Amino acid sequence: EVQLVETGGGLVQPGRSLKLSCVASGFTFSSYWMYWIRQAPGKGLEWVSSINTDGGSTYYPDSVKGRFTISRDNAENTVYLQMNSLRSEDTATYYCAKDPAIRGGYWGQGVMVTVSS
Amino acid sequence: DIVMTQSPFSLAVSEGEMVTINCKSSQSLLSSGNQKNYLAWYQQKPGQSPKLLIYYASTRQSGVPDRFIGSGSGTDFTLTISDVQAEDLADYYCLQHYSSPLTFGSGTKLEIK
């Protein structure tokens, strides 16, 4: 059974940093692209970042480029999202996802990040 | 960036009825290389994470009931839910993954009368 468990969320002040982790199980982690997708309270979905299978290629939308960094550790079956210079508009539930748009796509349950003073 | 225009914003139907949700992309999502449309549909029930229903515009994810049907090509796509059940109460989203940045439709809230 595929499982994705996100941790690391919480309340953080504007301008500070936070690192999210997502531990995967139930599939061959190193064979899949991994994604972070967020959802502000009561709002729609926004893609945040993607990473290829070996971690050599990463992708971001302009809204987080230069502030967020995605990485992965295939030995630990874990994908990370380092978030720096956080803003109030980054407040959201952050979902980790395994190749979300193709056969077998799967999302974790999400972790809440609140940016507020 | 590819803009995904999803409609309607919300709809309310009775059990047993059929619903249609539309997504229109600002550019074609059809790959000339493999003839696949890079469009997915998701269902998000209250308090849950999104669940993949349809990928490549019309292929149903394993385990998804056959009353969920995806259709369309190029720039116009449709999710049809026939014989709506109470358990289908949810928000539905489309996603294009043809080009970066990946972009979602704004969502459709399905309510059951």
Coordinates of C-alpha atoms in Angstrom, one line a residue:
Chain A
E1 CA 0.0 0.0 0.0
V2 CA 1.3 3.4 -1.0
Q3 CA 1.9 5.8 1.9
L4 CA 3.2 9.3 1.9
V5 CA 3.6 10.9 5.4
E6 CA 4.4 14.7 5.5
T7 CA 5.9 16.3 8.6
G8 CA 7.5 19.5 9.6
G9 CA 4.6 21.9 9.4
G10 CA 3.6 24.5 12.0
L11 CA 3.4 28.2 12.8
V12 CA 6.3 30.3 11.6
Q13 CA 6.9 34.1 11.5
P14 CA 7.2 35.9 8.2
G15 CA 10.7 35.9 6.8
R16 CA 11.7 32.7 8.7
S17 CA 12.3 29.2 7.3
L18 CA 10.7 25.8 7.6
K19 CA 11.6 22.4 6.2
L20 CA 9.0 19.8 5.3
S21 CA 9.7 16.1 4.9
C22 CA 7.7 13.4 3.2
V23 CA 8.5 9.8 3.9
A24 CA 7.3 7.3 1.3
S25 CA 6.6 3.6 1.5
G26 CA 4.8 0.9 -0.5
F27 CA 6.5 1.7 -3.9
T28 CA 9.9 2.0 -5.4
F29 CA 10.6 5.6 -4.4
S30 CA 13.7 6.0 -6.6
S31 CA 11.6 5.3 -9.7
Y32 CA 9.2 8.2 -9.4
W33 CA 9.2 11.9 -9.8
M34 CA 7.9 13.6 -6.6
Y35 CA 5.9 16.8 -6.2
W36 CA 4.8 19.3 -3.6
I37 CA 1.5 20.9 -4.1
R38 CA -0.3 23.4 -1.8
Q39 CA -3.7 24.5 -1.0
A40 CA -4.4 27.8 0.9
P41 CA -7.3 27.6 3.3
G42 CA -10.6 27.4 1.4
K43 CA -8.8 27.9 -1.9
G44 CA -7.7 25.8 -4.9
L45 CA -4.6 23.8 -5.6
E46 CA -1.2 25.2 -6.6
W47 CA 1.8 23.3 -7.8
V48 CA 4.9 24.2 -5.7
S49 CA 7.8 22.0 -6.9
S50 CA 8.8 18.8 -8.7
I51 CA 12.0 16.7 -8.6
N52 CA 13.0 14.0 -11.0
T53 CA 14.0 10.5 -10.0
D54 CA 17.7 11.1 -9.2
G55 CA 17.3 14.6 -7.8
G56 CA 19.3 16.1 -10.6
S57 CA 16.4 18.2 -12.0
T58 CA 14.1 20.4 -10.0
Y59 CA 11.3 22.7 -11.0
Y60 CA 9.4 25.6 -9.4
P61 CA 6.7 28.2 -10.3
D62 CA 7.8 31.9 -10.1
S63 CA 5.8 32.3 -6.9
V64 CA 8.4 30.2 -4.9
K65 CA 11.5 30.2 -7.2
G66 CA 14.5 31.3 -5.3
R67 CA 12.9 30.8 -1.9
F68 CA 11.9 27.1 -1.9
T69 CA 14.2 24.1 -2.6
I70 CA 13.1 20.6 -3.2
S71 CA 15.4 17.7 -2.6
R72 CA 15.3 13.9 -2.1
D73 CA 17.2 11.1 -0.4
N74 CA 16.5 7.9 -2.3
A75 CA 18.2 5.8 0.4
E76 CA 15.8 7.2 3.0
N77 CA 12.7 7.2 0.7
T78 CA 12.2 10.9 1.6
V79 CA 11.5 14.1 -0.3
Y80 CA 12.1 17.5 1.3
L81 CA 10.9 21.0 0.8
Q82 CA 13.1 23.7 2.3
M83 CA 11.1 26.9 2.5
N84 CA 13.0 30.2 3.2
S85 CA 11.8 33.8 3.4
L86 CA 8.3 32.7 4.1
R87 CA 5.4 35.1 3.5
S88 CA 1.8 35.2 4.7
E89 CA 0.7 34.0 1.2
D90 CA 2.6 30.8 1.7
T91 CA 0.1 29.8 4.4
A92 CA -1.4 26.5 3.1
T93 CA -1.7 22.8 3.5
Y94 CA 1.3 21.3 1.7
Y95 CA 0.8 17.9 0.0
C96 CA 3.5 15.6 -1.1
A97 CA 2.6 13.6 -4.2
K98 CA 3.9 10.7 -6.2
D99 CA 3.7 11.4 -9.9
P100 CA 0.2 12.9 -9.3
A101 CA -1.0 13.1 -12.9
I102 CA -0.3 9.6 -14.3
R103 CA -1.3 6.0 -13.5
G104 CA -0.8 5.3 -9.8
G105 CA -0.7 8.9 -8.9
Y106 CA -1.0 9.4 -5.1
W107 CA -1.1 12.3 -2.6
G108 CA -0.3 12.3 1.0
Q109 CA -2.6 13.7 3.7
G110 CA -0.9 17.0 3.8
V111 CA 0.8 19.2 6.5
M112 CA -0.3 22.7 7.5
V113 CA 2.0 25.6 7.3
T114 CA 0.9 28.9 8.9
V115 CA 3.0 32.0 8.3
S116 CA 2.0 34.7 10.8
S117 CA 3.5 37.0 13.3
Chain B
D1 CA 1.7 29.9 -18.6
I2 CA -1.2 27.7 -19.6
V3 CA -4.4 28.9 -18.0
M4 CA -7.1 26.4 -17.1
T5 CA -10.6 27.7 -17.1
Q6 CA -12.9 25.4 -15.2
S7 CA -16.7 25.6 -15.1
P8 CA -19.1 25.6 -13.4
F9 CA -18.0 27.0 -10.1
S10 CA -20.6 24.8 -8.3
L11 CA -23.6 22.6 -9.0
A12 CA -26.2 20.8 -7.1
V13 CA -27.8 17.6 -8.3
S14 CA -29.9 14.8 -7.0
E15 CA -28.7 11.2 -6.7
G16 CA -29.0 9.3 -10.0
E17 CA -28.6 12.4 -12.2
M18 CA -25.6 13.1 -14.5
V19 CA -23.2 16.0 -14.2
T20 CA -20.7 17.6 -16.5
I21 CA -17.7 19.6 -15.5
N22 CA -15.6 21.4 -18.1
C23 CA -12.0 22.5 -18.4
K24 CA -10.6 24.7 -21.2
S25 CA -6.9 25.2 -21.6
S26 CA -5.4 28.3 -23.2
Q27 CA -3.1 26.1 -25.2
S28 CA -3.3 22.6 -26.6
L29 CA -2.5 19.8 -24.2
L30 CA -2.1 17.2 -26.9
S31 CA 1.4 15.9 -27.4
S32 CA 2.3 15.3 -31.1
G33 CA 4.8 12.7 -30.1
N34 CA 2.6 10.3 -28.3
Q35 CA -0.9 11.6 -29.0
K36 CA -1.6 11.9 -25.3
N37 CA -3.5 14.8 -23.7
Y38 CA -1.7 15.9 -20.6
L39 CA -4.8 16.5 -18.5
A40 CA -5.8 14.9 -15.2
W41 CA -8.9 15.1 -13.1
Y42 CA -9.0 14.9 -9.3
Q43 CA -11.7 14.5 -6.6
Q44 CA -11.2 16.1 -3.2
K45 CA -13.7 15.1 -0.6
P46 CA -14.2 17.3 2.5
G47 CA -11.2 17.1 4.8
Q48 CA -9.3 14.8 2.5
S49 CA -6.4 15.1 0.1
P50 CA -7.1 15.0 -3.7
K51 CA -7.5 11.7 -5.4
L52 CA -6.6 11.0 -9.0
L53 CA -9.7 10.0 -11.0
I54 CA -8.6 10.3 -14.7
Y55 CA -5.3 10.7 -16.4
Y56 CA -4.3 11.5 -20.0
A57 CA -7.8 13.0 -20.3
S58 CA -9.7 9.8 -20.5
T59 CA -8.0 6.9 -18.7
R60 CA -9.6 6.0 -15.4
Q61 CA -7.3 5.3 -12.4
S62 CA -7.6 1.8 -11.1
G63 CA -10.4 1.5 -8.6
V64 CA -12.3 4.5 -9.8
P65 CA -16.0 3.7 -10.6
D66 CA -16.9 3.6 -14.3
R67 CA -19.5 6.3 -13.8
F68 CA -16.6 8.7 -13.9
I69 CA -15.8 9.4 -17.6
G70 CA -13.1 11.8 -18.9
S71 CA -13.3 13.0 -22.5
G72 CA -11.9 15.7 -24.8
S73 CA -8.7 16.6 -26.6
G74 CA -6.6 19.6 -27.4
T75 CA -8.0 22.5 -25.4
D76 CA -11.5 21.3 -24.3
F77 CA -12.0 18.6 -21.7
T78 CA -15.0 17.2 -19.8
L79 CA -15.5 15.1 -16.7
T80 CA -18.8 13.4 -16.7
I81 CA -20.3 11.7 -13.6
S82 CA -23.2 9.6 -14.5
D83 CA -25.7 8.2 -11.8
V84 CA -24.3 10.6 -9.2
Q85 CA -24.1 9.1 -5.7
A86 CA -24.1 10.8 -2.3
E87 CA -20.5 9.8 -1.9
D88 CA -19.5 11.9 -4.9
L89 CA -20.0 15.1 -2.8
A90 CA -16.6 16.8 -3.4
D91 CA -14.6 19.4 -5.1
Y92 CA -13.3 18.4 -8.5
Y93 CA -10.1 19.9 -10.2
C94 CA -8.4 19.5 -13.5
L95 CA -4.7 19.8 -13.9
Q96 CA -2.5 20.3 -17.0
H97 CA 0.9 18.8 -16.9
Y98 CA 1.8 19.5 -20.6
S99 CA 4.2 22.3 -19.7
S100 CA 5.7 24.0 -16.7
P101 CA 4.3 25.6 -14.6
L102 CA 1.7 22.9 -13.9
T103 CA -1.6 24.6 -13.5
F104 CA -4.9 23.6 -12.0
G105 CA -8.4 24.6 -12.8
S106 CA -10.2 26.7 -10.1
G107 CA -12.3 23.8 -9.0
T108 CA -16.0 22.7 -9.1
K109 CA -18.0 22.1 -6.0
L110 CA -20.5 19.3 -6.4
E111 CA -23.4 19.3 -3.9
I112 CA -26.0 16.6 -3.6
K113 CA -29.6 17.8 -3.2

